[in-house]
Amino acid sequence: MERKNGNQIAHNGLVYSYPDGSSDVLVCTRPIFREPGWESAWGTDQAKPVPAPREKGKKSEGLDMERSMRRARAKLRRLALANGFDYFVTLTLDPARIDRYDSAAVVRALGRWADNMVRRHGLRYILVPERHKDGALHFHGFMAGHGLEAVDSGVEWDGRPVYNLPQWTLGFTTAQRLYGDYHAAVGYCCKYIGKQGERPAGRWYYSGGALKEPAKTYVDMDFRDVENAVEFSIPGAKMKVLNGERSQNED
């Protein structure tokens, strides 16, 4: 389903490949993915596509939130699978040190702390904000880094030690070393995005450090070659998309 239109070339599929040999694929009913180098090749006689008019009202806002949440989960998944992390962490905030209910203050403090850790200790991280029942913010996510310190707390969970991260100066921590099915751990973390039906601290998640992006391959393929797929529609574009895994039985 390759399409050439003047200086434009597009494909209907995009495959993300990860270091462990696994891959994810997006397949659309129309060829919309352009290879690098073609994006700016619109000729002067070609009109750029005009977005469809957007609906207004609560229904439209709800759809926008759902799409944004779905995109954020997919991006977090790709970023986590493209990078090896050591710990699943929970970071809470000490009310004596910071107003845990002030999103702006929390994000500024997190940014300063993370920037220092990245520069001094090679921290790599993905953190998803969440609110306690009383509205106080905390974070769940992944961490790794050559200078990241983890101290055995003396507590075990599921027969494995729970660690504390003494370099977290804003409150309290728990950390568990990742083991077993890494994909399952990534999926568990993704579920925190939108869990409370909101974006608690400006962004769906925060990330930083020397993180790698997954390799991308542009392909033309049939919907039937996609396994374990989630189908969704983009009404304004009159298009359906499958997000899943590439079949291992392809020719």
XYZ file of C-alpha atoms in Angstrom:
251
model
C 0.000 0.000 0.000
C 2.837 2.356 -0.842
C 1.617 5.665 -2.242
C 3.574 8.226 -4.197
C 2.110 11.670 -4.728
C 4.527 14.084 -6.335
C 7.387 14.278 -3.864
C 5.524 12.417 -1.149
C 5.840 8.754 -0.208
C 3.738 7.112 2.490
C 3.112 3.720 4.048
C 0.200 2.358 6.049
C 2.342 0.682 8.738
C 5.006 1.675 11.245
C 6.969 -0.944 13.216
C 8.810 -0.138 16.459
C 11.588 -2.607 17.277
C 13.121 -3.153 20.726
C 16.452 -4.533 21.985
C 14.852 -7.768 23.252
C 13.704 -8.655 19.729
C 10.042 -7.757 20.241
C 8.172 -5.189 18.188
C 4.982 -3.141 18.090
C 3.163 -2.070 14.974
C 0.672 0.591 13.982
C -1.378 -0.218 10.859
C -3.851 2.215 9.311
C -6.518 1.841 6.679
C -4.755 4.593 4.729
C -1.037 5.241 4.066
C -0.205 8.115 6.402
C 3.363 7.397 7.589
C 5.997 9.263 5.575
C 9.625 8.235 5.692
C 12.191 10.722 7.073
C 13.206 13.292 4.500
C 9.827 13.400 2.777
C 7.967 15.544 5.308
C 9.151 18.859 3.885
C 8.855 17.828 0.243
C 5.442 19.339 -0.427
C 5.438 20.987 -3.859
C 4.123 24.501 -4.286
C 1.199 23.149 -6.298
C 0.184 20.706 -3.540
C -2.294 21.676 -0.875
C -1.652 20.397 2.610
C -4.528 18.377 4.090
C -6.981 20.445 6.089
C -8.002 18.938 9.454
C -11.657 18.055 9.771
C -13.778 20.456 11.863
C -13.675 19.546 15.535
C -16.791 18.898 17.550
C -17.371 21.060 20.570
C -18.700 20.201 23.986
C -18.086 17.695 26.751
C -18.245 14.712 24.407
C -15.477 16.164 22.249
C -13.373 16.979 25.304
C -13.803 13.432 26.537
C -12.681 12.006 23.190
C -9.671 14.326 23.137
C -8.685 13.188 26.627
C -9.070 9.535 25.659
C -6.892 9.973 22.560
C -4.270 11.879 24.517
C -4.212 9.195 27.196
C -3.925 6.427 24.599
C -1.032 8.200 22.854
C 0.748 8.773 26.174
C 0.457 5.120 27.164
C 1.821 4.046 23.787
C 4.748 6.478 24.015
C 5.581 5.419 27.573
C 5.487 1.761 26.519
C 7.817 2.374 23.568
C 10.242 4.403 25.674
C 10.306 1.848 28.495
C 10.816 -1.113 26.141
C 13.599 0.682 24.272
C 15.527 1.260 27.514
C 16.518 -1.182 30.231
C 15.521 0.003 33.700
C 16.594 -1.503 37.014
C 13.876 -0.504 39.477
C 10.160 0.109 39.701
C 9.857 3.008 42.151
C 7.289 4.937 44.132
C 8.248 8.458 45.189
C 6.199 10.274 47.817
C 6.594 13.814 49.120
C 7.265 15.018 52.641
C 4.709 17.733 53.556
C 7.350 19.372 55.766
C 9.494 19.961 52.675
C 6.983 20.720 49.938
C 3.293 21.402 49.364
C 2.223 18.038 47.966
C -1.043 19.505 46.637
C 0.611 22.241 44.546
C 1.272 20.641 41.142
C 3.467 23.481 39.889
C 5.654 23.430 43.007
C 5.985 19.648 42.881
C 6.939 19.625 39.191
C 9.546 22.363 39.705
C 11.096 20.483 42.631
C 11.079 17.198 40.700
C 12.725 18.905 37.734
C 15.555 20.343 39.842
C 16.160 17.041 41.601
C 16.059 14.988 38.393
C 18.336 17.396 36.510
C 20.946 17.136 39.253
C 20.686 13.331 39.328
C 20.983 13.053 35.548
C 24.097 15.217 35.443
C 25.835 13.789 38.505
C 24.704 10.176 38.611
C 23.576 9.254 35.101
C 19.947 8.850 36.156
C 17.473 7.593 33.572
C 13.818 7.720 34.536
C 10.156 7.605 33.575
C 7.734 8.816 36.256
C 3.919 8.931 36.174
C 2.214 11.353 38.575
C -0.772 10.180 40.609
C -2.859 11.658 43.401
C -3.558 10.069 46.763
C -7.200 9.978 47.796
C -6.652 13.253 49.654
C -5.247 14.906 46.487
C -1.543 14.805 47.404
C 0.779 13.992 44.503
C 3.209 11.102 44.292
C 4.953 9.264 41.425
C 5.326 5.721 40.105
C 7.772 4.636 37.445
C 11.139 3.273 36.387
C 14.695 4.287 37.252
C 18.258 3.275 36.454
C 21.668 4.914 36.575
C 25.293 4.140 37.319
C 25.196 6.353 40.427
C 21.699 5.508 41.656
C 21.852 4.287 45.254
C 19.439 1.690 46.620
C 19.470 0.591 50.271
C 17.713 -2.531 51.555
C 14.798 -1.354 53.723
C 14.585 -4.635 55.633
C 11.099 -5.197 54.226
C 10.189 -7.828 51.641
C 7.406 -7.926 49.089
C 6.552 -11.217 47.388
C 9.722 -12.686 48.874
C 11.977 -10.011 47.403
C 13.641 -7.059 49.143
C 12.167 -3.589 49.022
C 14.747 -0.822 48.722
C 14.831 2.856 49.626
C 16.509 5.513 47.486
C 18.425 7.800 49.867
C 19.180 10.313 47.100
C 15.491 11.242 46.877
C 15.556 14.354 49.060
C 11.917 15.391 48.706
C 10.267 12.679 50.771
C 10.077 8.906 50.941
C 10.673 6.054 48.508
C 10.223 2.388 47.795
C 12.001 0.574 44.974
C 11.869 -2.984 43.727
C 14.381 -4.481 41.342
C 12.691 -5.480 38.098
C 12.582 -9.210 37.392
C 10.552 -11.651 35.361
C 8.340 -10.411 32.522
C 9.600 -6.911 31.733
C 6.735 -6.320 29.286
C 4.230 -7.018 32.070
C 5.974 -4.499 34.332
C 5.817 -1.893 31.569
C 2.128 -2.599 31.034
C 1.507 -2.224 34.769
C 3.207 1.174 34.777
C 1.246 2.317 31.712
C -2.017 1.700 33.566
C -1.209 4.559 35.931
C -1.689 6.974 33.039
C -5.278 8.173 33.177
C -6.100 5.855 36.074
C -7.916 8.701 37.843
C -9.404 10.202 34.694
C -7.151 13.239 34.732
C -3.671 14.532 33.983
C -2.592 15.226 37.596
C 0.540 17.333 37.079
C 0.542 18.946 33.655
C 1.893 15.929 31.783
C 0.906 12.301 31.657
C 4.467 11.319 32.557
C 7.944 12.799 33.024
C 11.140 11.298 31.628
C 14.801 12.155 31.321
C 18.380 11.049 31.107
C 20.124 9.306 28.231
C 17.017 7.529 26.937
C 16.970 5.846 23.532
C 14.074 5.797 21.084
C 13.036 2.481 19.505
C 14.099 1.740 15.933
C 11.382 2.545 13.386
C 10.642 0.767 10.120
C 8.026 1.938 7.616
C 6.086 -0.937 6.062
C 3.069 -1.756 3.940
C 1.018 -4.555 5.435
C -2.419 -6.056 5.840
C -4.523 -5.716 8.994
C -4.548 -9.505 9.219
C -0.800 -9.529 9.906
C -1.303 -7.774 13.245
C -1.710 -9.838 16.429
C -3.098 -8.931 19.862
C -4.302 -5.677 18.374
C -6.400 -2.854 19.747
C -8.506 -1.135 17.096
C -9.541 2.482 17.326
C -10.976 5.057 14.960
C -9.995 8.618 14.122
C -13.393 10.054 13.105
C -12.100 13.376 11.754
C -9.636 11.556 9.508
C -12.169 8.848 8.588
C -9.579 6.223 9.398
C -9.152 3.142 11.553
C -5.914 2.130 13.261
C -4.679 -1.156 14.710
C -2.077 -1.051 17.474
C -0.577 -4.449 18.211
C 2.255 -6.871 17.546
C 3.589 -7.934 14.198
C 2.745 -11.497 13.214
C 5.606 -13.988 13.363
C 4.093 -15.944 10.437
C 4.705 -13.386 7.722
C 6.395 -14.417 4.504
